[in-house]
Amino acid sequence: MSSPETTEAPARRQTRQRTAVLALLEQQDGFRSAQDLHALLRDRGDAVGLATVYRALQALVDDGLLDVLRGDDGEASYRRCSPVHHHHLVCRSCGTTVEVADAPVERWAARVAAEHGFTDVSHQVEVFGTCAACHAAQR
Amino acid sequence: MSSPETTEAPARRQTRQRTAVLALLEQQDGFRSAQDLHALLRDRGDAVGLATVYRALQALVDDGLLDVLRGDDGEASYRRCSPVHHHHLVCRSCGTTVEVADAPVERWAARVAAEHGFTDVSHQVEVFGTCAACHAAQR
DNA sequence: GTGGGCATGAGAACCATTCTCACACATCGG
DNA sequence: CCGATGTGTGAGAATGGTTCTCATGCCCAC
């Protein structure tokens, strides 16, 4: 308690591996699993250890640069995202993601929680569907 | 269409183990992981194999008697739920869950998806917070 | 340029979940 | 009631995503 470490300097080093992971994510327009990213990096020539990919992703999440999504099978997927609060509209077929931000749903969550006496509220909202392109390709 | 099996007879046998799993879930008022349920059953004296617990849970989910929730660590949790569409308000501290159903959020999801040309829409909405009891206990 | 210490990577460890397969028993026709 | 039948069970192995270990590498401050 005597240490004045309010925010604790992150001291995050810039390495080839972390740069490669972030650069790759910048090019993706949907959620990608850690395993996928690892394979993509290897194919690309920027070989990075699997453990390092996980560490880099976790660091980026902590820094608020990525959003995480858990699939039905429990596998985590990551995506480069804007730092402001938002939710996702994800295509089940191709994985393309659209960020959506809407005040009504935020207010709804707050109201529902308040009605039941809950405090310190957070929420998790994801919408899944088939995007226009995939819907057209299907038939 | 030639087979008159509209709902496909489940042919689900009633065994001591399945009865025990469902009975235990009836007594819980929050989400419980498969591992927890397995341990609880053993403590209770109704020993059931772990694999069987998983199978029973999966069967119950298929029958629409349970809802599943994925934790941040990817572990699945189950809860006895009403069969009508609803979402959850979960206490982070004690796990107590309240079912919430509200038309506005359903309409919101449908509208957002439609605006972006998405079809065949589903959504996943969970609200987390600290319930009144836990909030009072904390301070 | 040099040193300290965080970052890396290969593989082991971990852990939830699923699979395998021989055996048990719920269900049903007789 | 009884025996045939095939689904349900259970112990342990297998799977697969994620994390940990630890010796070595290299970024960064000085």
Short mmCIF file of C-alpha atoms (C1' of nucleotides) in Angstrom, two decimals:
data_model
loop_
_atom_site.label_atom_id
_atom_site.label_comp_id
_atom_site.label_asym_id
_atom_site.label_seq_id
_atom_site.Cartn_x
_atom_site.Cartn_y
_atom_site.Cartn_z
CA MET A 1 0.00 0.00 0.00
CA SER A 2 3.01 2.25 0.49
CA SER A 3 4.09 1.81 -3.14
CA PRO A 4 2.76 4.62 -5.30
CA GLU A 5 2.14 2.32 -8.26
CA THR A 6 -1.12 3.73 -9.50
CA THR A 7 -1.13 2.35 -13.02
CA GLU A 8 2.12 0.37 -13.05
CA ALA A 9 4.19 1.13 -16.15
CA PRO A 10 3.40 -1.67 -18.65
CA ALA A 11 6.99 -1.83 -19.89
CA ARG A 12 5.80 -3.63 -23.02
CA ARG A 13 8.64 -4.35 -25.38
CA GLN A 14 8.36 -4.11 -29.11
CA THR A 15 9.52 -7.31 -30.74
CA ARG A 16 9.29 -8.80 -34.21
CA GLN A 17 6.76 -11.38 -32.97
CA ARG A 18 4.34 -8.96 -31.35
CA THR A 19 4.55 -6.64 -34.32
CA ALA A 20 3.80 -9.56 -36.63
CA VAL A 21 0.78 -10.67 -34.62
CA LEU A 22 -0.73 -7.20 -34.53
CA ALA A 23 0.06 -6.59 -38.20
CA LEU A 24 -1.65 -9.83 -39.17
CA LEU A 25 -4.73 -8.98 -37.15
CA GLU A 26 -4.94 -5.60 -38.86
CA GLN A 27 -5.42 -7.42 -42.14
CA GLN A 28 -8.21 -9.69 -40.93
CA ASP A 29 -11.79 -8.52 -41.04
CA GLY A 30 -13.28 -11.21 -38.82
CA PHE A 31 -12.53 -13.15 -35.69
CA ARG A 32 -9.56 -15.53 -35.88
CA SER A 33 -8.54 -18.19 -33.40
CA ALA A 34 -5.08 -18.24 -31.86
CA GLN A 35 -4.35 -21.48 -33.69
CA ASP A 36 -5.38 -19.94 -37.01
CA LEU A 37 -3.22 -16.90 -36.45
CA HIS A 38 -0.27 -19.11 -35.58
CA ALA A 39 -0.71 -21.10 -38.80
CA LEU A 40 -1.15 -17.95 -40.87
CA LEU A 41 2.03 -16.46 -39.47
CA ARG A 42 3.96 -19.60 -40.31
CA ASP A 43 2.60 -19.69 -43.86
CA ARG A 44 3.51 -16.07 -44.23
CA GLY A 45 7.09 -16.76 -43.26
CA ASP A 46 6.95 -14.85 -39.97
CA ALA A 47 7.35 -17.95 -37.84
CA VAL A 48 6.30 -17.32 -34.25
CA GLY A 49 6.02 -19.84 -31.45
CA LEU A 50 2.51 -20.86 -30.48
CA ALA A 51 3.05 -19.86 -26.87
CA THR A 52 4.22 -16.46 -27.99
CA VAL A 53 1.12 -15.97 -30.10
CA TYR A 54 -1.00 -16.65 -27.03
CA ARG A 55 1.07 -14.28 -24.92
CA ALA A 56 0.94 -11.54 -27.53
CA LEU A 57 -2.83 -11.90 -27.89
CA GLN A 58 -3.34 -11.74 -24.16
CA ALA A 59 -1.18 -8.65 -23.90
CA LEU A 60 -3.13 -6.98 -26.70
CA VAL A 61 -6.40 -7.84 -25.00
CA ASP A 62 -5.13 -6.36 -21.76
CA ASP A 63 -4.22 -3.22 -23.64
CA GLY A 64 -7.72 -3.06 -25.05
CA LEU A 65 -6.63 -3.42 -28.66
CA LEU A 66 -8.43 -6.72 -29.25
CA ASP A 67 -11.82 -8.21 -28.54
CA VAL A 68 -12.25 -11.85 -27.60
CA LEU A 69 -15.11 -14.15 -28.46
CA ARG A 70 -15.70 -17.67 -27.18
CA GLY A 71 -17.07 -20.12 -29.74
CA ASP A 72 -19.54 -22.86 -28.89
CA ASP A 73 -16.65 -25.27 -28.59
CA GLY A 74 -14.89 -23.01 -26.11
CA GLU A 75 -12.19 -21.90 -28.52
CA ALA A 76 -11.28 -18.23 -28.21
CA SER A 77 -11.22 -15.93 -31.24
CA TYR A 78 -9.59 -12.53 -31.48
CA ARG A 79 -10.20 -9.45 -33.56
CA ARG A 80 -8.63 -6.01 -33.89
CA CYS A 81 -11.22 -3.62 -32.53
CA SER A 82 -11.89 -0.02 -31.78
CA PRO A 83 -11.34 0.81 -28.11
CA VAL A 84 -14.79 2.28 -27.59
CA HIS A 85 -17.56 0.14 -26.19
CA HIS A 86 -19.40 -1.79 -28.88
CA HIS A 87 -20.88 -5.14 -29.79
CA HIS A 88 -20.56 -7.41 -32.80
CA LEU A 89 -22.61 -8.62 -35.68
CA VAL A 90 -20.84 -11.75 -36.89
CA CYS A 91 -21.44 -13.80 -40.04
CA ARG A 92 -21.69 -17.47 -39.12
CA SER A 93 -20.42 -18.49 -42.52
CA CYS A 94 -17.45 -16.30 -43.38
CA GLY A 95 -16.72 -14.74 -40.01
CA THR A 96 -16.96 -11.18 -41.26
CA THR A 97 -17.71 -8.88 -38.38
CA VAL A 98 -19.40 -5.53 -38.10
CA GLU A 99 -19.02 -3.44 -34.98
CA VAL A 100 -22.30 -2.08 -33.73
CA ALA A 101 -22.85 0.46 -31.00
CA ASP A 102 -26.29 1.43 -29.89
CA ALA A 103 -27.40 3.31 -26.84
CA PRO A 104 -30.78 1.55 -26.46
CA VAL A 105 -29.30 -1.83 -25.68
CA GLU A 106 -26.93 -0.28 -23.14
CA ARG A 107 -29.83 1.39 -21.41
CA TRP A 108 -31.83 -1.82 -21.55
CA ALA A 109 -29.08 -3.77 -19.79
CA ALA A 110 -28.68 -1.12 -17.12
CA ARG A 111 -32.41 -0.94 -16.51
CA VAL A 112 -32.91 -4.71 -16.29
CA ALA A 113 -30.03 -5.01 -13.85
CA ALA A 114 -31.27 -2.13 -11.71
CA GLU A 115 -34.76 -3.60 -11.56
CA HIS A 116 -33.34 -6.69 -9.90
CA GLY A 117 -31.05 -4.83 -7.53
CA PHE A 118 -27.84 -5.68 -9.38
CA THR A 119 -24.91 -3.28 -9.33
CA ASP A 120 -21.52 -3.06 -11.02
CA VAL A 121 -23.10 -4.18 -14.26
CA SER A 122 -21.44 -5.36 -17.45
CA HIS A 123 -22.96 -7.16 -20.38
CA GLN A 124 -22.07 -9.32 -23.28
CA VAL A 125 -24.06 -9.00 -26.49
CA GLU A 126 -23.31 -10.70 -29.79
CA VAL A 127 -25.54 -11.06 -32.80
CA PHE A 128 -24.98 -13.87 -35.26
CA GLY A 129 -26.38 -14.26 -38.75
CA THR A 130 -25.60 -14.84 -42.38
CA CYS A 131 -24.26 -11.83 -44.23
CA ALA A 132 -25.72 -10.76 -47.57
CA ALA A 133 -22.78 -12.13 -49.57
CA CYS A 134 -22.92 -15.57 -47.98
CA HIS A 135 -26.68 -15.70 -48.23
CA ALA A 136 -26.44 -15.01 -51.95
CA ALA A 137 -23.70 -17.61 -52.38
CA GLN A 138 -25.71 -20.30 -50.65
CA ARG A 139 -28.54 -20.59 -53.15
CA MET B 1 -41.52 -35.83 -45.52
CA SER B 2 -42.60 -39.43 -46.12
CA SER B 3 -41.67 -40.32 -42.55
CA PRO B 4 -44.26 -39.10 -40.10
CA GLU B 5 -41.57 -38.37 -37.53
CA THR B 6 -42.27 -34.75 -36.89
CA THR B 7 -40.45 -34.57 -33.57
CA GLU B 8 -38.48 -37.81 -33.84
CA ALA B 9 -39.15 -39.98 -30.78
CA PRO B 10 -36.14 -39.37 -28.53
CA ALA B 11 -36.29 -42.89 -27.10
CA ARG B 12 -34.60 -41.48 -24.03
CA ARG B 13 -34.32 -44.04 -21.32
CA GLN B 14 -34.95 -43.18 -17.72
CA THR B 15 -32.00 -44.21 -15.62
CA ARG B 16 -30.88 -43.53 -12.09
CA GLN B 17 -28.03 -41.39 -13.37
CA ARG B 18 -30.08 -39.10 -15.60
CA THR B 19 -32.69 -38.70 -12.93
CA ALA B 20 -29.98 -37.77 -10.43
CA VAL B 21 -28.44 -35.15 -12.73
CA LEU B 22 -31.75 -33.46 -13.42
CA ALA B 23 -32.82 -33.65 -9.79
CA LEU B 24 -29.58 -32.01 -8.70
CA LEU B 25 -29.97 -29.22 -11.23
CA GLU B 26 -33.49 -28.56 -9.98
CA GLN B 27 -31.99 -27.69 -6.61
CA GLN B 28 -29.40 -25.25 -7.95
CA ASP B 29 -30.31 -21.64 -8.52
CA GLY B 30 -27.29 -20.67 -10.55
CA PHE B 31 -25.06 -22.00 -13.29
CA ARG B 32 -22.95 -25.03 -12.41
CA SER B 33 -20.13 -26.58 -14.39
CA ALA B 34 -20.18 -30.24 -15.40
CA GLN B 35 -17.23 -30.88 -13.11
CA ASP B 36 -19.02 -29.26 -10.17
CA LEU B 37 -22.14 -31.30 -10.77
CA HIS B 38 -20.10 -34.47 -10.96
CA ALA B 39 -18.42 -33.67 -7.63
CA LEU B 40 -21.73 -32.74 -6.01
CA LEU B 41 -23.29 -36.00 -7.10
CA ARG B 42 -20.44 -37.96 -5.65
CA ASP B 43 -20.60 -36.09 -2.34
CA ARG B 44 -24.30 -36.71 -2.26
CA GLY B 45 -23.78 -40.44 -2.61
CA ASP B 46 -25.33 -40.68 -6.08
CA ALA B 47 -22.05 -41.60 -7.77
CA VAL B 48 -22.23 -41.05 -11.52
CA GLY B 49 -19.41 -41.35 -14.04
CA LEU B 50 -18.04 -38.09 -15.38
CA ALA B 51 -18.67 -39.11 -18.97
CA THR B 52 -22.26 -39.89 -18.07
CA VAL B 53 -22.73 -36.47 -16.51
CA TYR B 54 -21.58 -34.89 -19.76
CA ARG B 55 -23.87 -37.12 -21.79
CA ALA B 56 -26.84 -36.41 -19.56
CA LEU B 57 -26.22 -32.67 -19.73
CA GLN B 58 -25.93 -32.75 -23.49
CA ALA B 59 -29.15 -34.72 -23.77
CA LEU B 60 -30.94 -32.25 -21.51
CA VAL B 61 -29.64 -29.34 -23.55
CA ASP B 62 -30.87 -31.02 -26.73
CA ASP B 63 -34.26 -31.42 -25.09
CA GLY B 64 -34.27 -27.74 -24.24
CA LEU B 65 -34.40 -28.27 -20.49
CA LEU B 66 -31.05 -26.60 -19.82
CA ASP B 67 -29.23 -23.46 -20.84
CA VAL B 68 -25.49 -23.38 -21.37
CA LEU B 69 -23.11 -20.56 -20.64
CA ARG B 70 -19.42 -20.36 -21.54
CA GLY B 71 -17.21 -18.82 -18.88
CA ASP B 72 -14.20 -16.64 -19.68
CA ASP B 73 -12.00 -19.69 -19.27
CA GLY B 74 -14.05 -21.65 -21.79
CA GLU B 75 -15.64 -23.93 -19.22
CA ALA B 76 -19.31 -24.62 -19.86
CA SER B 77 -21.93 -24.11 -17.17
CA TYR B 78 -25.46 -25.47 -17.10
CA ARG B 79 -28.69 -24.36 -15.50
CA ARG B 80 -32.25 -25.66 -15.40
CA CYS B 81 -34.25 -23.16 -17.44
CA SER B 82 -37.65 -22.39 -18.80
CA PRO B 83 -38.03 -23.46 -22.42
CA VAL B 84 -39.17 -20.06 -23.66
CA HIS B 85 -36.63 -17.67 -25.15
CA HIS B 86 -34.94 -15.54 -22.51
CA HIS B 87 -31.62 -14.15 -21.38
CA HIS B 88 -29.79 -14.12 -18.06
CA LEU B 89 -28.83 -11.72 -15.35
CA VAL B 90 -26.01 -13.44 -13.50
CA CYS B 91 -24.36 -12.50 -10.22
CA ARG B 92 -20.59 -12.56 -10.64
CA SER B 93 -20.10 -13.36 -7.01
CA CYS B 94 -22.59 -16.05 -6.04
CA GLY B 95 -23.75 -17.22 -9.45
CA THR B 96 -27.41 -16.61 -8.74
CA THR B 97 -29.26 -16.19 -12.00
CA VAL B 98 -32.43 -14.38 -12.96
CA GLU B 99 -34.13 -15.09 -16.25
CA VAL B 100 -35.05 -11.97 -18.14
CA ALA B 101 -37.15 -11.71 -21.26
CA ASP B 102 -37.73 -8.43 -22.99
CA ALA B 103 -39.11 -7.68 -26.39
CA PRO B 104 -37.08 -4.49 -26.99
CA VAL B 105 -33.74 -6.22 -27.06
CA GLU B 106 -35.10 -8.85 -29.43
CA ARG B 107 -36.31 -6.17 -31.78
CA TRP B 108 -33.03 -4.32 -31.46
CA ALA B 109 -31.04 -7.39 -32.53
CA ALA B 110 -33.32 -8.03 -35.47
CA ARG B 111 -33.15 -4.41 -36.60
CA VAL B 112 -29.38 -4.12 -36.34
CA ALA B 113 -28.93 -7.33 -38.32
CA ALA B 114 -31.40 -6.25 -40.99
CA GLU B 115 -29.68 -2.89 -41.39
CA HIS B 116 -26.50 -4.68 -42.37
CA GLY B 117 -28.15 -7.19 -44.65
CA PHE B 118 -27.79 -10.14 -42.31
CA THR B 119 -30.37 -12.91 -42.31
CA ASP B 120 -31.06 -16.02 -40.25
CA VAL B 121 -30.29 -14.07 -37.11
CA SER B 122 -29.71 -15.32 -33.59
CA HIS B 123 -28.23 -13.51 -30.65
CA GLN B 124 -26.55 -14.07 -27.36
CA VAL B 125 -27.15 -11.66 -24.52
CA GLU B 126 -25.97 -12.01 -20.94
CA VAL B 127 -25.85 -9.37 -18.25
CA PHE B 128 -23.43 -9.72 -15.35
CA GLY B 129 -23.39 -7.83 -12.11
CA THR B 130 -23.35 -8.09 -8.34
CA CYS B 131 -26.67 -8.98 -6.77
CA ALA B 132 -28.04 -7.00 -3.84
CA ALA B 133 -27.17 -9.68 -1.29
CA CYS B 134 -23.54 -9.95 -2.40
CA HIS B 135 -23.19 -6.18 -2.64
CA ALA B 136 -24.38 -5.85 0.95
CA ALA B 137 -22.06 -8.62 2.10
CA GLN B 138 -19.02 -7.00 0.49
CA ARG B 139 -18.95 -3.88 2.59
"C1'" DG C 1 28.69 -1.00 -26.25
"C1'" DT C 2 27.08 -3.48 -22.34
"C1'" DG C 3 24.11 -5.44 -18.76
"C1'" DG C 4 19.73 -6.56 -16.80
"C1'" DG C 5 15.59 -8.51 -17.39
"C1'" DC C 6 11.50 -9.21 -20.10
"C1'" DA C 7 10.47 -12.01 -24.33
"C1'" DT C 8 10.83 -16.21 -26.85
"C1'" DG C 9 10.19 -21.06 -28.15
"C1'" DA C 10 9.98 -26.16 -27.86
"C1'" DG C 11 7.85 -29.24 -25.43
"C1'" DA C 12 5.66 -30.76 -21.28
"C1'" DA C 13 1.86 -30.03 -18.38
"C1'" DC C 14 -2.93 -29.02 -17.67
"C1'" DC C 15 -7.73 -29.51 -17.91
"C1'" DA C 16 -12.31 -29.72 -19.82
"C1'" DT C 17 -14.48 -32.55 -22.86
"C1'" DT C 18 -15.08 -36.56 -25.92
"C1'" DC C 19 -14.17 -41.19 -27.38
"C1'" DT C 20 -13.67 -46.31 -26.77
"C1'" DC C 21 -15.45 -50.55 -25.64
"C1'" DA C 22 -16.90 -54.14 -22.68
"C1'" DC C 23 -20.56 -54.75 -19.58
"C1'" DA C 24 -25.09 -53.54 -17.26
"C1'" DC C 25 -29.86 -52.81 -17.32
"C1'" DA C 26 -34.28 -50.39 -19.02
"C1'" DT C 27 -37.70 -51.58 -22.21
"C1'" DC C 28 -40.59 -54.45 -24.77
"C1'" DG C 29 -42.65 -58.50 -27.10
"C1'" DG C 30 -44.22 -62.87 -26.06
"C1'" DC D 1 -42.68 -63.27 -15.78
"C1'" DC D 2 -38.69 -63.93 -18.89
"C1'" DG D 3 -35.44 -63.49 -22.03
"C1'" DA D 4 -33.73 -60.83 -26.16
"C1'" DT D 5 -32.11 -56.38 -27.69
"C1'" DG D 6 -29.78 -52.36 -27.89
"C1'" DT D 7 -29.17 -48.07 -25.41
"C1'" DG D 8 -26.85 -46.32 -21.19
"C1'" DT D 9 -22.92 -46.63 -18.23
"C1'" DG D 10 -18.18 -46.13 -16.55
"C1'" DA D 11 -13.07 -46.23 -16.29
"C1'" DG D 12 -9.59 -44.79 -18.63
"C1'" DA D 13 -7.42 -43.26 -22.82
"C1'" DA D 14 -7.44 -39.78 -26.29
"C1'" DT D 15 -8.11 -35.10 -27.92
"C1'" DG D 16 -7.26 -30.36 -28.39
"C1'" DG D 17 -6.92 -25.68 -26.81
"C1'" DT D 18 -4.32 -23.14 -23.60
"C1'" DT D 19 -0.78 -22.38 -20.09
"C1'" DC D 20 3.56 -23.37 -17.85
"C1'" DT D 21 8.69 -24.30 -17.58
"C1'" DC D 22 13.12 -22.92 -18.22
"C1'" DA D 23 17.18 -22.20 -20.86
"C1'" DT D 24 18.39 -18.93 -24.23
"C1'" DG D 25 17.68 -14.55 -26.97
"C1'" DC D 26 17.45 -9.84 -27.67
"C1'" DC D 27 15.11 -5.03 -26.60
"C1'" DC D 28 16.08 -1.05 -24.19
"C1'" DA D 29 18.12 2.10 -20.85
"C1'" DC D 30 22.28 3.79 -19.39
#
